[in-house]
XYZ file of C-alpha atoms in Angstrom:
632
model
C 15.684 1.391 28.568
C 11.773 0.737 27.110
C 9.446 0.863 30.273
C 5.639 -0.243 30.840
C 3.774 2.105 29.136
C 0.705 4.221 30.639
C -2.468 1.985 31.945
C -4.957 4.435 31.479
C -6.523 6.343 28.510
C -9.388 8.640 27.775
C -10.336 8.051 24.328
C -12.310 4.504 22.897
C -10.420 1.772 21.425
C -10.281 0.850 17.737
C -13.024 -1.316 16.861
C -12.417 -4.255 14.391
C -14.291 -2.492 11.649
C -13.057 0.874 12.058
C -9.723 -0.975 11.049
C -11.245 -3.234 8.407
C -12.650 -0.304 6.986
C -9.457 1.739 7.208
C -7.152 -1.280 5.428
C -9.009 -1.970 2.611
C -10.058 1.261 1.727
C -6.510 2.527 1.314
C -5.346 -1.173 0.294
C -8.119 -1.178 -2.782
C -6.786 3.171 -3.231
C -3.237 1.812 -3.263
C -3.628 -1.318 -5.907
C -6.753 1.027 -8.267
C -8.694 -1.645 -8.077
C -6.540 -3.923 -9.862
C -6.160 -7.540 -8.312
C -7.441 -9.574 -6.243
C -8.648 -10.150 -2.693
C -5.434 -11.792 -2.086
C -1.854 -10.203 -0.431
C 0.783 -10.727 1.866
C 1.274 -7.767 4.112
C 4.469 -7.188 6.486
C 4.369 -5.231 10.036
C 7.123 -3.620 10.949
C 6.666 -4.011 14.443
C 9.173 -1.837 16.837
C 7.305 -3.284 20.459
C 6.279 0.278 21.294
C 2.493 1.244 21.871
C 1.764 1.827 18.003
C 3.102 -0.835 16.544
C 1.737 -3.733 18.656
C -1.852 -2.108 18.262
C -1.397 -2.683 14.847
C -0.538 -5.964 15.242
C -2.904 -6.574 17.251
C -5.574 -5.276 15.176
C -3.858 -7.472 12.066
C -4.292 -10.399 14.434
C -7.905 -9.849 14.873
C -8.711 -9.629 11.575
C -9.118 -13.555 10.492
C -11.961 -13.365 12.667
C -13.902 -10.671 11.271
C -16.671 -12.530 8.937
C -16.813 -9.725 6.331
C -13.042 -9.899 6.063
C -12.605 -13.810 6.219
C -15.455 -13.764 3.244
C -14.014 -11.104 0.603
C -10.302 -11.346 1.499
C -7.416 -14.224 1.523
C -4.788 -11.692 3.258
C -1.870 -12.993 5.173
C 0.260 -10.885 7.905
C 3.333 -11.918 9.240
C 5.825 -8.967 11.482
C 9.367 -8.114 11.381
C 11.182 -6.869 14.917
C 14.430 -4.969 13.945
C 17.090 -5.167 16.397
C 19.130 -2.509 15.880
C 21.519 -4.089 18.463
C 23.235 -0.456 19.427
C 22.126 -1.063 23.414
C 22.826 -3.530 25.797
C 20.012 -5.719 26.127
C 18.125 -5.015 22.711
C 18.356 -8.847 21.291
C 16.465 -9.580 25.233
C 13.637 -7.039 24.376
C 13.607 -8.307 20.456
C 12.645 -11.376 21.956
C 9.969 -10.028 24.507
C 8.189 -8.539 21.474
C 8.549 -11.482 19.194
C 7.027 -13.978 21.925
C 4.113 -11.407 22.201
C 3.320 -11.071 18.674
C 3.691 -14.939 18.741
C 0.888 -15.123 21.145
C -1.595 -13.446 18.875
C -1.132 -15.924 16.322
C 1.301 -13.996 14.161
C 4.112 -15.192 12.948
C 7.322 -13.111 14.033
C 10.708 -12.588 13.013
C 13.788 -10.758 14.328
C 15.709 -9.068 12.157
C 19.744 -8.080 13.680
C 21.670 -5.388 12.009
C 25.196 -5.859 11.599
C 27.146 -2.723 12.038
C 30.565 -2.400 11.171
C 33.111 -3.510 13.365
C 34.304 -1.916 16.156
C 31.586 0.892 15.722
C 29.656 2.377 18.705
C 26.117 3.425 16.614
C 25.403 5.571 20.095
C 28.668 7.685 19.433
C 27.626 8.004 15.322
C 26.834 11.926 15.142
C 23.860 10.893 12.517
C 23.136 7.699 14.454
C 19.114 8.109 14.069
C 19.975 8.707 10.152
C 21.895 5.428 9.402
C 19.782 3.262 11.707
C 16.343 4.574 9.709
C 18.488 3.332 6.502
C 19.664 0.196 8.139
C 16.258 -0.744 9.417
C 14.232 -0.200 6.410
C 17.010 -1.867 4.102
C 16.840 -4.851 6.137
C 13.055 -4.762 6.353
C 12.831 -4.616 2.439
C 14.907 -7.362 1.945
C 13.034 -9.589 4.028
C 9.516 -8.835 2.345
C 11.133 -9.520 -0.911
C 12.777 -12.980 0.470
C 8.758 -13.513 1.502
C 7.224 -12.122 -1.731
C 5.432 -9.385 0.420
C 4.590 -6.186 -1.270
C 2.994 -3.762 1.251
C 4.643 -3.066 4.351
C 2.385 -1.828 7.545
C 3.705 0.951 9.277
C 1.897 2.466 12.482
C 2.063 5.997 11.951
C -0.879 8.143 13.646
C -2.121 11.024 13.191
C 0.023 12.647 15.873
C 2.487 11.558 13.965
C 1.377 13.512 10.875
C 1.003 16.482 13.323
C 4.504 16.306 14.326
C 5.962 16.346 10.893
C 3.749 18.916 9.133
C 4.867 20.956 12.352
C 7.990 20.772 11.801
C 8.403 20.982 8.188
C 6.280 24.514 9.383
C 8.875 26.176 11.527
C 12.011 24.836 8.611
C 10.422 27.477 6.397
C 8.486 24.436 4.335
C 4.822 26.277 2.696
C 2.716 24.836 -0.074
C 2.675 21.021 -1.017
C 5.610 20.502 1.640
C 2.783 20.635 4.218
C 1.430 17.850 2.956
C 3.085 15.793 5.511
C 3.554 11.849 5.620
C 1.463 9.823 3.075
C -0.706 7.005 3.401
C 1.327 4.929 0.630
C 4.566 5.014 -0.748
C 7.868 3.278 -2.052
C 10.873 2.962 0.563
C 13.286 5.945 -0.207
C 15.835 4.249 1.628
C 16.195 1.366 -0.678
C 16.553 2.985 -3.355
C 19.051 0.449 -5.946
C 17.845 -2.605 -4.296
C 16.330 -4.752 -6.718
C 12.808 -6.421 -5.976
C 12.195 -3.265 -3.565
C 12.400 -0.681 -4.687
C 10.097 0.045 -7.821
C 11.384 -3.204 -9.103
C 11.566 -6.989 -9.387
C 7.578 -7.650 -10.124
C 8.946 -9.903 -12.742
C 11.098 -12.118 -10.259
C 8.516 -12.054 -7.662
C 6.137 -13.750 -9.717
C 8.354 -16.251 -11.698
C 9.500 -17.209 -8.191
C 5.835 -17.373 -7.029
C 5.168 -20.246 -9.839
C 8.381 -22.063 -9.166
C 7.452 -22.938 -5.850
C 4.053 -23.683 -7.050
C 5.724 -25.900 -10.014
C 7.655 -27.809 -7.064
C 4.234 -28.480 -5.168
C 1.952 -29.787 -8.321
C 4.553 -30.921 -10.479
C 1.679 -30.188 -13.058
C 1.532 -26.494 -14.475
C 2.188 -25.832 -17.643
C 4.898 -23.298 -17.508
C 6.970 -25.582 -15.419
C 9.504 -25.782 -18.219
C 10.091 -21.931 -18.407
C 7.908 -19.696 -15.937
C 9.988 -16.389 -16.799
C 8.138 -16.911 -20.428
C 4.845 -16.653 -19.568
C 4.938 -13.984 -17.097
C 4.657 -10.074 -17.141
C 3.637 -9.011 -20.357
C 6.348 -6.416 -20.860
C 9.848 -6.554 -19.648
C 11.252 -3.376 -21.002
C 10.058 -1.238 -17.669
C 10.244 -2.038 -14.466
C 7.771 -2.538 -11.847
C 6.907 -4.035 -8.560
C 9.079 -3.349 -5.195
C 7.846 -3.513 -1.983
C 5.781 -0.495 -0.597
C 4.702 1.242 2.428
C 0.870 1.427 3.865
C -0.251 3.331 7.046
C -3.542 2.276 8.247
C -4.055 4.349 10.886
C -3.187 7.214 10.262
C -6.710 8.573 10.751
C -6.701 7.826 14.335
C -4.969 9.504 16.897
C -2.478 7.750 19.621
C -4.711 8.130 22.134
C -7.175 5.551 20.400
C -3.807 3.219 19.969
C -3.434 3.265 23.782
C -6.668 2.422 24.865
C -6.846 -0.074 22.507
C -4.018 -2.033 23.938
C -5.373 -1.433 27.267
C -8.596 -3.158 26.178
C -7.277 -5.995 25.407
C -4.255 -6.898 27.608
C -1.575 -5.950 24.733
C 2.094 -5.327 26.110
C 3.640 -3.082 24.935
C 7.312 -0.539 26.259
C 8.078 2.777 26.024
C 11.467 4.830 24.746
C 12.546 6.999 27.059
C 14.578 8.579 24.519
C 11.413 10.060 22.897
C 10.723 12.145 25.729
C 14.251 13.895 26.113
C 13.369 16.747 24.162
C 17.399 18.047 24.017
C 17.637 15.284 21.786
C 16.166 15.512 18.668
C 13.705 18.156 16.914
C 11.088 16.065 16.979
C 10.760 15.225 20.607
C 10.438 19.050 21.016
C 7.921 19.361 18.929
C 6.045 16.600 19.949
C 6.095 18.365 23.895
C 5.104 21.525 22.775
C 2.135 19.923 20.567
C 0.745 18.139 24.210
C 1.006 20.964 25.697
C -1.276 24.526 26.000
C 1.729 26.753 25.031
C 0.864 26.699 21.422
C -1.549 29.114 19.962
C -4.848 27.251 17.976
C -3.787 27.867 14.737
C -0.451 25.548 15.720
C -2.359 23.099 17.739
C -2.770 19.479 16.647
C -6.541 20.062 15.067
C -5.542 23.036 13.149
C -2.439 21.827 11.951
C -4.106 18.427 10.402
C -6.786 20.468 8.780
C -4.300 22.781 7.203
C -2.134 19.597 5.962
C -5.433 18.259 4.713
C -6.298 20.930 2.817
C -2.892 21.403 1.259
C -3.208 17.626 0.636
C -6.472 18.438 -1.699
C -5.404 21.237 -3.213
C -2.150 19.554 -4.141
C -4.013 16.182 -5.998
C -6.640 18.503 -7.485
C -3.597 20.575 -9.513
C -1.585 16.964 -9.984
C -5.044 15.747 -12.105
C -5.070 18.740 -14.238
C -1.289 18.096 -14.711
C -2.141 14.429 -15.380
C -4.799 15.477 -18.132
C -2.177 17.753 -19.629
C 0.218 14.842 -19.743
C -2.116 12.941 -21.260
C -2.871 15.455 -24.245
C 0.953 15.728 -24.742
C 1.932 14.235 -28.234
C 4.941 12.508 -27.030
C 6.723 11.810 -30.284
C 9.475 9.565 -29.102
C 10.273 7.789 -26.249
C 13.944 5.896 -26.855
C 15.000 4.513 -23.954
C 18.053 2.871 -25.894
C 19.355 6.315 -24.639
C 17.136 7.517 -22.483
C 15.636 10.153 -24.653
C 11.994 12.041 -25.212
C 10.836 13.806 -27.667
C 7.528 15.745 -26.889
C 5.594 18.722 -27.859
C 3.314 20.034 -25.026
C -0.352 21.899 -24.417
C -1.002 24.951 -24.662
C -1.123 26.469 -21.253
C -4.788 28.237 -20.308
C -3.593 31.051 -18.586
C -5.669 34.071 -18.460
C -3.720 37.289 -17.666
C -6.793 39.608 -16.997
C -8.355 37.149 -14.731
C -10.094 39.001 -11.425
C -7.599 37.050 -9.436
C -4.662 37.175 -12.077
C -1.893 36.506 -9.508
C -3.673 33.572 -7.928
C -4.082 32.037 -10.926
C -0.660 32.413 -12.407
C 0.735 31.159 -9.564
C -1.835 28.166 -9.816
C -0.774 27.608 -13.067
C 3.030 27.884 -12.446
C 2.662 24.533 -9.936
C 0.321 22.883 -12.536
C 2.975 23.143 -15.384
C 5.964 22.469 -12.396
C 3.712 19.315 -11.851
C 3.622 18.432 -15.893
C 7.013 19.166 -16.359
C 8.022 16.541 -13.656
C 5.943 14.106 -14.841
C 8.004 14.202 -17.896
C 11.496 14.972 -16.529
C 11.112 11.748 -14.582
C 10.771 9.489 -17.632
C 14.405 10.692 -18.290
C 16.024 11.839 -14.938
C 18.468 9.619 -12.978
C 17.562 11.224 -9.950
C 15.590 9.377 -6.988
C 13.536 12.324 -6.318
C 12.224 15.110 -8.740
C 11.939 18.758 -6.376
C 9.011 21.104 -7.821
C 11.168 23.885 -6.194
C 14.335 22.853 -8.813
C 11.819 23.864 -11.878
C 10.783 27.157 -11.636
C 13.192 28.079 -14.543
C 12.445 24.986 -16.559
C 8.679 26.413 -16.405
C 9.360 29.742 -17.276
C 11.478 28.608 -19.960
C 9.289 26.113 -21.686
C 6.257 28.312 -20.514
C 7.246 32.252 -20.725
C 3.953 33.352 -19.940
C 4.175 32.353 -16.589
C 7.404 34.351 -15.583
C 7.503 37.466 -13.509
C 6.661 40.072 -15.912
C 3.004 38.625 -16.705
C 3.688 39.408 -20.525
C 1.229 37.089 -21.835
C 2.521 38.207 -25.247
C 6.427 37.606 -24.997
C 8.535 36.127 -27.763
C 9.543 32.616 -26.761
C 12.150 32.917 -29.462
C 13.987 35.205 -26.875
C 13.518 32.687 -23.892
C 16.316 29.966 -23.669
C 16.225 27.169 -25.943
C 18.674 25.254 -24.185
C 19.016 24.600 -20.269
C 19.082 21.945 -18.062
C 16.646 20.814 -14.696
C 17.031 17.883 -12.531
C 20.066 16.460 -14.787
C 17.855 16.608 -17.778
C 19.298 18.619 -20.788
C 16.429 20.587 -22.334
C 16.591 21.589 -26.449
C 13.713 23.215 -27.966
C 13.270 22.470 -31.968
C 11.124 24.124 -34.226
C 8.515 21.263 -35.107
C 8.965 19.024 -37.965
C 5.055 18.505 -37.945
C 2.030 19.465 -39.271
C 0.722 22.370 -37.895
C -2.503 22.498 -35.764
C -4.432 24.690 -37.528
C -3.599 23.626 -41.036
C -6.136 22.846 -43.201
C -6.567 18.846 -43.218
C -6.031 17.150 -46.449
C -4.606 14.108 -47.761
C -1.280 15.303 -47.483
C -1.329 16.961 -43.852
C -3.305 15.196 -41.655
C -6.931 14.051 -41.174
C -9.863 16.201 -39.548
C -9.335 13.561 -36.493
C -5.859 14.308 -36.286
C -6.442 18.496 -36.464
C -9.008 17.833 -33.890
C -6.078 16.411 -31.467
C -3.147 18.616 -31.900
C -5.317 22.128 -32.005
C -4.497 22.620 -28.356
C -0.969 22.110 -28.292
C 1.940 23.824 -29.251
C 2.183 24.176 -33.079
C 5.511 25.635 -33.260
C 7.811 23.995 -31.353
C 8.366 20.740 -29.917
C 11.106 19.919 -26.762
C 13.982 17.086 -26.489
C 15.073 15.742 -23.129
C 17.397 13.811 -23.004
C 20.097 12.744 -19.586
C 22.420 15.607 -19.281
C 26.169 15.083 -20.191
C 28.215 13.997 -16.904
C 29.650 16.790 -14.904
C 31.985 14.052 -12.964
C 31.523 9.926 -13.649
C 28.890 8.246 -12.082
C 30.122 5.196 -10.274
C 30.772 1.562 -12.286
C 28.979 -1.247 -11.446
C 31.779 -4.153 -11.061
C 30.781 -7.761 -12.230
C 33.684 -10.804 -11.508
C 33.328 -13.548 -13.496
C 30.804 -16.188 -13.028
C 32.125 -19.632 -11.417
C 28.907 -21.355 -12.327
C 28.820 -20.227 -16.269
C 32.227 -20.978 -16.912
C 32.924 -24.387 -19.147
C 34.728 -26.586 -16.076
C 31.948 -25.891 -14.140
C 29.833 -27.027 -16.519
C 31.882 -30.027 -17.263
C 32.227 -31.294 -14.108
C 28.486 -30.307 -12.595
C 25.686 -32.821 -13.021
C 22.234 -33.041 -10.862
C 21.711 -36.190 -8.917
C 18.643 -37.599 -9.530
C 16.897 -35.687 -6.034
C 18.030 -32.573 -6.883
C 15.477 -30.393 -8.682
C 17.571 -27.816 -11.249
C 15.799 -24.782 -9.958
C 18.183 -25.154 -6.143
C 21.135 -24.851 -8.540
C 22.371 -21.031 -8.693
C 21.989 -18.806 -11.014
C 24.824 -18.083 -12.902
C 23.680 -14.640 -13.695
C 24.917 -11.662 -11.384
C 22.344 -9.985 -9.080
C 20.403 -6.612 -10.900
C 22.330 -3.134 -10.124
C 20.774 -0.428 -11.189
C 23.247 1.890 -13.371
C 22.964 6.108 -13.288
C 19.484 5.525 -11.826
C 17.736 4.557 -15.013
C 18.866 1.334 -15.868
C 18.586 -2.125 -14.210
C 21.004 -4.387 -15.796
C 22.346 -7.739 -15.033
C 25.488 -9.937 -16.579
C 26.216 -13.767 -17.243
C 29.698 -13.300 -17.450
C 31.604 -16.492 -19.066
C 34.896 -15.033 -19.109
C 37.660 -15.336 -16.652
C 37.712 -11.172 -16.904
C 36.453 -8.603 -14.375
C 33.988 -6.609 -16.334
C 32.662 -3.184 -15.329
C 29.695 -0.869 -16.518
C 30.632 2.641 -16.849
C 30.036 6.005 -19.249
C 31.096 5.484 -22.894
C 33.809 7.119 -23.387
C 35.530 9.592 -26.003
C 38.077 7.479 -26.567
C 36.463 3.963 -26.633
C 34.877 4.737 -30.775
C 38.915 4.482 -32.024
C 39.284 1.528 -29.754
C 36.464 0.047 -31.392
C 37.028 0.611 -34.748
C 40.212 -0.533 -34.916
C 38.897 -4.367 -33.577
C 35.566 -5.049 -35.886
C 35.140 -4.835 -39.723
C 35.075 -2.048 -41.722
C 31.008 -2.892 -42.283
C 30.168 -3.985 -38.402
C 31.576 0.178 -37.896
C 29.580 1.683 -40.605
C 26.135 -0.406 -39.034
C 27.265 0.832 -35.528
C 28.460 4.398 -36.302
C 24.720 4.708 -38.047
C 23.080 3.052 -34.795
C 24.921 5.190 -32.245
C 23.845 8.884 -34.606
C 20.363 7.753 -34.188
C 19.508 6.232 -30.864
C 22.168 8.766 -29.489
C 22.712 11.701 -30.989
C 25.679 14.234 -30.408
C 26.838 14.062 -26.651
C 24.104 11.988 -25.770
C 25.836 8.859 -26.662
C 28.476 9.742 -23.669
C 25.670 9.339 -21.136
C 25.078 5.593 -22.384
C 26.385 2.689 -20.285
C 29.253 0.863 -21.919
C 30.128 -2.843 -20.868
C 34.259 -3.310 -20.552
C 36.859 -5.917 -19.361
C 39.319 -4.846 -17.170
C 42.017 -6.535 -16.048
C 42.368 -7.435 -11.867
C 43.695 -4.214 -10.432
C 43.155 -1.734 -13.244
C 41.877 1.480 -12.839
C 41.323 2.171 -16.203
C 38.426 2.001 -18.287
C 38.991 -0.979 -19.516
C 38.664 -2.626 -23.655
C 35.049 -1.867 -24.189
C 33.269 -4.811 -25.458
C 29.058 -3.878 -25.946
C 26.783 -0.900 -25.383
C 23.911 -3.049 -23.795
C 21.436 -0.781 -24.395
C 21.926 -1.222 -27.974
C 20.370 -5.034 -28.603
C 22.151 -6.979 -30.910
C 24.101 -3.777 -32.754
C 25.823 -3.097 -29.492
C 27.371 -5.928 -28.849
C 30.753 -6.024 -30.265
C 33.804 -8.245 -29.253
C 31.401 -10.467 -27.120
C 32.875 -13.920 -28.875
C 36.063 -16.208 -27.604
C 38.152 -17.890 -30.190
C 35.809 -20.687 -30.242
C 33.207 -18.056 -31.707
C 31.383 -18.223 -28.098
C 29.983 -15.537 -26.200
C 31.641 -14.947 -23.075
C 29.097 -12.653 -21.845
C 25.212 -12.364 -21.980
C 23.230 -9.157 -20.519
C 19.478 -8.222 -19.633
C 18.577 -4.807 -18.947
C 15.484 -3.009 -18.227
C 14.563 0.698 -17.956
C 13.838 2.373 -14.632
C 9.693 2.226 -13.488
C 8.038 4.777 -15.382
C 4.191 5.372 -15.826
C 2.349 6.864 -19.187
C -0.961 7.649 -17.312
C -2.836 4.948 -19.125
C -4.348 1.976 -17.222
C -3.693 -1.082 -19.961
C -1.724 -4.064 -18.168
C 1.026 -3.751 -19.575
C 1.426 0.787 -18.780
C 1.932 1.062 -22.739
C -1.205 -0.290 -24.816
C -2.087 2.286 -27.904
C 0.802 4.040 -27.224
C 4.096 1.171 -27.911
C 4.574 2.332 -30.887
C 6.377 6.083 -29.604
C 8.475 3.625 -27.625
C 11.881 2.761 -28.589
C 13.523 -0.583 -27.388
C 16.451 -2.130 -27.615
C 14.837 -4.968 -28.910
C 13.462 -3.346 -31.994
């Protein structure tokens, strides 16, 4: 059971401006400057020590003249009751009539576990409730269009973790340890959270302004006016942590200072059980040498922290000098050729450098890989191969001078299939004339690679990713329609949608269905056998136009890693008849129509969040036209 914490401290409480100072700094770092003094911030607010001091100091904040002058922010906090005790929904409340006392407004959030589970007797309890809790949390800020999320991590905190990441055998940028800002691994696939849903947020946004005024112009079709490109993805809800530049201590005595209530875990003392309770004994105690002691260890994550952004810039500029050729995201698929890499292998410090430059072309190569992976998460450890592969003179041997013609030309990283292609192009140094290219265009392709150029594209499934399901939709289908009319009070907006919620599909794409037939429909692989199935339905034309689409937005066996759009019948386990390849536009979709020449199905899809390194509005500006849509 929580108890009264401690009613003493040492250290000085957090003044009003250290935290002003602390928010918007990483607030303005967090946004680049874009935007403007308004937001909508959740706390996640647990009713131990850290928490409610950040609440607290939230609270405070509307009082602050500097703040209440240059900033129209709003803060409301979310209790999670994880509900695996006896008595949790009691405390819940404790906290919430606290936090209502300060002037915030407060919210309880229950998990619902499955029943006739005990969480306590889970052997990963502490894994699934982390999930739980920050899946429910990110669903609420999306429900209250709130984008940042305010944690009340310390630095003790960051401590603990780079100490423990230490003594797992983690070294180099794994010792960076928790960061200031950040999207919500757990909710990863939830639309309007995760990386996602910016679009929504907004049109939403105006629709309850159009119900107010009654008077904007866009109150006939918000969606049109808003986001200026809505072939990526963007938005989501993310994580901030002001504070953690001051150390618990501080948090303690600044609750004391001002009467805040706050409990205590006894379960984060027992240090049998978990890892981090040991660690976090051992760190408050004198056993541990001075290079492991809480001072020495920040420094060290601090510096690993510089050195880490310092090689991710030079990656960045190399990203940027990369003549990316073709981005189709029909498929999925890049085409790039890549720098030259400025390695010097009779440097005074030759093995220090290589090595620098083997995590500066491990940081370029992600950069690229995640335009085309499906995977959450891109490892730097996974792409040591990929580097020495698309780089040679970074491997082992320190042959500066080895033929890349013996180096594979094929492989795959991070389920991206790699292919490298002799290049098509003009080469670098050629002389410029009317034919090859202009002095301006010699000027930018001397430093990259003039013989070769790479294709990534998703690699071929090694077992089927799972289908998204979609029933049919009650509210699109015609008796529905028939029999529905508004009364004269209702406004047509409370009437729901008849479009399915977003999924996302293999990690990459974000797709949603208005489905007008009386079918189940599914979203899975296309399939081997699904071109016979198609020919044989649609004219002998419609196949030629589609075989021709299909050979160049997805070559070879990358057309098996597309998503394919099927009805299945209630209780099949099949794959179904295919009907459209939605990532196709128009050409893709191929028995769509009833009898009545009426399409029983309509789709939107977007590609996963990406980033080109360019700061236009819309992430694309001079460089659209390598981009490949299906609306092109």
């Amino acid at each position: 059971m929580p108890r009264p914490g401690p009613k003493s401290s040492q250290a000085p409480a957090i003044s009003i401006e250290e935290f002003y100072e602390a928010l918007i700094s990483l607030w303005i770092k967090k946004r680049k400057n874009r935007g403007n003094g308004r937001a909508n911030f959740g706390i996640a607010v647990s009713g131990g020590v850290d928490s409610m001091a950040l609440a607290f100091l939230c609270s405070s904040l509307k009082e602050y003249s500097p703040f209440k002058r240059l900033y129209d922010f709003s803060f409301c906090a979310f209790i999670v009751d994880h509900k695996a005790r006896e008595g949790s929904s009691r405390e819940a409340r404790f906290v919430q009539s606290n936090l209502l006392r300060m002037g915030l407004n407060a919210w309880i959030l229950p998990i619902e576990w499955p029943l006739g589970v005990k969480p306590l007797d889970l052997p990963d309890f502490e894994t699934q409730a982390r999930q739980l809790r920050y899946r429910a949390l990110g669903a609420t800020c999306r429900q209250h269009c709130i984008r940042d999320l305010l944690l009340g991590h310390h630095n003790d905190d960051q401590a603990e973790t780079v100490l423990m990441r230490l003594s797992s055998g983690h070294k180099g940028i794994g010792l960076q340890g928790i960061k200031s800002y950040t999207s919500i691994p757990e909710c990863w696939g939830m639309h309007g959270v995760h990386v996602s849903g910016k679009f929504e947020s907004a049109a939403g946004r105006l629709n309850r302004l159009n119900e107010i005024l009654h008077t904007t112009p866009y109150a006939q079709d918000p969606r049109q006016t808003l986001v200026p490109n809505r072939t990526f993805e963007t938005g989501g809800v993310e994580i901030m942590r002001p504070l953690l530049g001051f150390s618990k201590e501080r948090l303690v005595a600044t609750c004391i200072a001002h009467s805040v209530k706050w409990a205590e875990d006894e379960t984060n003392t027992d240090t049998s059980r978990t890892v981090r309770n040991t660690i976090r004994e051992l760190l408050h105690s004198s056993r541990l040498p001075e290079a492991l002691q809480k001072r020495s260890i920040l420094s060290l994550s601090q510096r690993v922290h510089e050195k880490c952004n310092a090689r991710k810039a030079i990656a960045e500029n190399e990203f940027r000098n990369c003549q990316l050729i073709l981005f189709d995201i029909r498929s999925g698929g890049l085409i790039v050729r890549l720098p030259k890499i400025q390695y010097k292998p009779k440097h005074a410090n030759s093995q220090k450098h290589l090595e620098n430059a083997r995590v500066t072309s491990a940081f370029l190569l992600r950069r690229l890989i995640e335009l085309v992976t499906p995977l959450e998460d891109v490892s730097l450890k996974n792409l040591r191969f990929a580097v020495e592969s698309v780089f040679p003179q970074l491997d082992d041997t320190g042959n500066f001078d080895v033929d890349r013609i013996l180096k594979p030309a094929i492989f795959t990283a991070c389920d991206v299939h790699f292919r490298r292609l002799e290049s098509p192009l003009p080469k670098p140094h050629a002389e410029p004339d009317s034919v090859s290219m202009s002095e301006q265009q010699s000027s930018r392709f001397e430093d990259l690679d003039p013989d070769f150029i790479w294709s990534l594209t998703r690699q071929p499934y090694k077992t089927m990713p799972p289908s998204l399901f979609f029933p049919p939709s009650m509210l699109a289908s015609r008796e529905f329609i028939a029999t529905r009319s508004l009364s004269n009070n209702e406004d047509a907006a409370s009437v729901p949608s008849p479009w399915s919620p977003w999924q996302l599909w293999d990690g990459r794409y974000w797709i949603r269905l208005l489905n007008r037939s009386s079918r189940n429909m599914v979203i899975r692989p296309f399939q081997p056998t699904d071109p016979d199935y198609i020919r044989a339905t649609i004219s002998r034309e419609r196949w030629k136009q589609f075989h021709e689409l299909l050979a160049v937005a997805a070559p070879d066996k990358v057309r098996w890693t597309l998503p394919a759009i099927a009805e299945v019948d209630v209780g099949d386990t099949g794959l179904g008849k295919v009907l459209a390849l939605p990532t196709l536009g128009e050409n893709g979709w191929l028995g769509v129509e009833n009898e009545r020449k009426e399409r029983i199905l309509e789709r939107e899809v977007r590609y996963k969040a990406v980033t080109f390194g360019f700061e236009d509005r819309d992430g694309l500006g001079r460089n659209r036209d390598f981009i490949t849509t299906w609306d092109d």
